[in-house]
GROMACS .gro file of C-alpha atoms in nm:
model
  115
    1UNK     CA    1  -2.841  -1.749   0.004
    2UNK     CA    2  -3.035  -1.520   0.253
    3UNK     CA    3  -3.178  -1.176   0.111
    4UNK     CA    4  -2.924  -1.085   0.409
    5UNK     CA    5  -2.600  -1.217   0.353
    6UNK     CA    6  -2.324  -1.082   0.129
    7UNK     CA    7  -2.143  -1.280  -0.179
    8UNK     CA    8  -1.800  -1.256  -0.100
    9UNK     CA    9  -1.695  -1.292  -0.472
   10UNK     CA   10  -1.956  -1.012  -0.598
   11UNK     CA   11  -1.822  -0.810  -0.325
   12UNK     CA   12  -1.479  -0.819  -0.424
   13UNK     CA   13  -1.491  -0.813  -0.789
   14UNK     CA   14  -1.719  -0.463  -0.697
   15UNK     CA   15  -1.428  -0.370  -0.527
   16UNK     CA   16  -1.210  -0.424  -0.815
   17UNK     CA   17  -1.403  -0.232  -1.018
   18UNK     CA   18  -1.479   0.071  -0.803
   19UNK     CA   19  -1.050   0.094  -0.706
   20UNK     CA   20  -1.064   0.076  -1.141
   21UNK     CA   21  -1.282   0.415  -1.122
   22UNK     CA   22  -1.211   0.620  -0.864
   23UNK     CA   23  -0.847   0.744  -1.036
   24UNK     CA   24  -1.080   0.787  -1.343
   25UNK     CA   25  -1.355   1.032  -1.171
   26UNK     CA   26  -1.481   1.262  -1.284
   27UNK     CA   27  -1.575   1.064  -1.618
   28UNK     CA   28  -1.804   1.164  -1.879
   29UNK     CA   29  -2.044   0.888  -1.956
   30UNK     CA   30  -2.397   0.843  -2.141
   31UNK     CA   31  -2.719   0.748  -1.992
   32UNK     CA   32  -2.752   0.395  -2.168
   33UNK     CA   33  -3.139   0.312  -2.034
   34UNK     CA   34  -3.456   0.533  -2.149
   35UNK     CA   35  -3.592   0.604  -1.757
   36UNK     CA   36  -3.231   0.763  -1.738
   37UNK     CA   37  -3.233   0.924  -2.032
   38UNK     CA   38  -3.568   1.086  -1.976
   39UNK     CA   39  -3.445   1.191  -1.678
   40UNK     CA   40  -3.164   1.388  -1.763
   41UNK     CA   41  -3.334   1.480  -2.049
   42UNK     CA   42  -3.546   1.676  -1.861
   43UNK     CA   43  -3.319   1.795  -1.577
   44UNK     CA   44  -3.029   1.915  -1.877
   45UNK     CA   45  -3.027   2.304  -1.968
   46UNK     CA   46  -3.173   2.368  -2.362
   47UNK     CA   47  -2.865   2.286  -2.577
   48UNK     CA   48  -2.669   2.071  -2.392
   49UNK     CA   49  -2.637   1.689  -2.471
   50UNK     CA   50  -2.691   1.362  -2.299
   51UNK     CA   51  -2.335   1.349  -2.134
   52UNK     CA   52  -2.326   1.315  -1.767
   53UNK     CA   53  -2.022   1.310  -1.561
   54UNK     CA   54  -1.984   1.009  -1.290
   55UNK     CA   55  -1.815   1.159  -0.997
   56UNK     CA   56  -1.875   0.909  -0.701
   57UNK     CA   57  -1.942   0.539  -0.744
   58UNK     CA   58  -1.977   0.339  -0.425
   59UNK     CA   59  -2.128  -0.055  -0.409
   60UNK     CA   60  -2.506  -0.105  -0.251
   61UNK     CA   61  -2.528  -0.422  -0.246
   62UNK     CA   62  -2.601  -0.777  -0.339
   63UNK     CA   63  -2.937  -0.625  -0.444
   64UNK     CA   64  -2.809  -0.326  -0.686
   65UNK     CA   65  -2.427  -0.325  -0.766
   66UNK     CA   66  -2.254  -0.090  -0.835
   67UNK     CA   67  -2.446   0.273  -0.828
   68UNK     CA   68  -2.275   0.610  -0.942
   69UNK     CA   69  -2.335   0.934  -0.878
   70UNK     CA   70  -2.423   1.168  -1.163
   71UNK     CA   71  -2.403   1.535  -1.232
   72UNK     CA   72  -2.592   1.692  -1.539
   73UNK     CA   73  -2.574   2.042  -1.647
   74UNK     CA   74  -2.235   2.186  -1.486
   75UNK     CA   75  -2.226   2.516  -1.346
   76UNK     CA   76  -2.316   2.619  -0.953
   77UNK     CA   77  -2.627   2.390  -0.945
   78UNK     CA   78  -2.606   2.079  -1.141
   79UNK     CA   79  -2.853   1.817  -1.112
   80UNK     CA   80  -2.769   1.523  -0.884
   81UNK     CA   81  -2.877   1.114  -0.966
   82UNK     CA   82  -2.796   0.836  -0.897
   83UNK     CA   83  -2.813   0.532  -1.117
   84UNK     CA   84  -2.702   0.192  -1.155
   85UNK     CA   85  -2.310   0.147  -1.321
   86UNK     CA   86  -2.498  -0.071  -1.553
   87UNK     CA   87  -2.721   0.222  -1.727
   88UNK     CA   88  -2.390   0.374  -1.803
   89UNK     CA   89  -2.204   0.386  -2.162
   90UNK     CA   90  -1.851   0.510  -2.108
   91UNK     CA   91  -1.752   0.560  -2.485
   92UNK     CA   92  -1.389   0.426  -2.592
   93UNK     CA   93  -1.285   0.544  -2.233
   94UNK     CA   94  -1.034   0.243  -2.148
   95UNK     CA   95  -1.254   0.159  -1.825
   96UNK     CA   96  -1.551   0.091  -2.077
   97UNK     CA   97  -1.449  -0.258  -2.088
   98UNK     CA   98  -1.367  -0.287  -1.728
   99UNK     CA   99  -1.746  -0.205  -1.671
  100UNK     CA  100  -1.859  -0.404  -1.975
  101UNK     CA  101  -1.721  -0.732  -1.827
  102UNK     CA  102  -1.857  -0.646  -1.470
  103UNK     CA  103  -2.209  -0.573  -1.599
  104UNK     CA  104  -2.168  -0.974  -1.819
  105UNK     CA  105  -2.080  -1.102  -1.470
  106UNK     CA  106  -2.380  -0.969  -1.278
  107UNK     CA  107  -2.593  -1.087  -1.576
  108UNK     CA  108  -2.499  -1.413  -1.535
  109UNK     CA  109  -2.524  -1.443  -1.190
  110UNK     CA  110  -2.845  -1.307  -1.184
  111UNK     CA  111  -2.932  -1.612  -1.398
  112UNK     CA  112  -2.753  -1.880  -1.226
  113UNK     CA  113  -2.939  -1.751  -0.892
  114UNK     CA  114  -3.244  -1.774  -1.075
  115UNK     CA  115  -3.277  -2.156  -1.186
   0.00000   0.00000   0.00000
């Protein structure tokens, strides 16, 4: 497959996933990789913890998934990333699983179009 051409079946089960989320936005998650974590970690106010809230999630790509958008810190002027769905914990949040099985499925077919 051509760095150019779409998988139809990663492209819908994205779908799936993102019509899962969007009822669920906003939704408190926690940065699950260290380059994210140091990142909010350093945008966060003194005192407040490692939540982030997802409020957007959209699909870039054969190339990088599923991406959310992530505020840190509340207020007027929280701080904006984004990140990949996949450096995401969602807690006991019923869509945790949802995510957990979507994340297995890009693993594998990561693999599969490496051999």
């Amino acid at each position: 497959m051509d760095s150019n051409d779409v998988d139809p079946a990663r492209a819908a089960d994205a779908r799936g996933l993102i019509d899962a989320l969007r009822p669920c936005l906003p939704l408190m998650a926690h940065p699950r990789g260290r380059s994210l974590a140091l990142s909010i970690a350093a945008a966060r106010r003194r005192g407040s913890d490692r939540r982030c809230t997802v409020t957007n999630v959209f699909d870039a790509g054969d190339a990088f998934g599923l991406m959310c958008q992530i505020e840190v810190g509340g207020g007027a002027a929280p701080a904006i990333f984004v990140a990949p769905i996949a450096e995401l914990a969602f807690g006991r949040h019923p869509i945790a699983r949802a995510v957990a099985d979507y994340r297995r499925r890009r693993a594998r077919a990561h693999v599969a179009a490496s051999s």
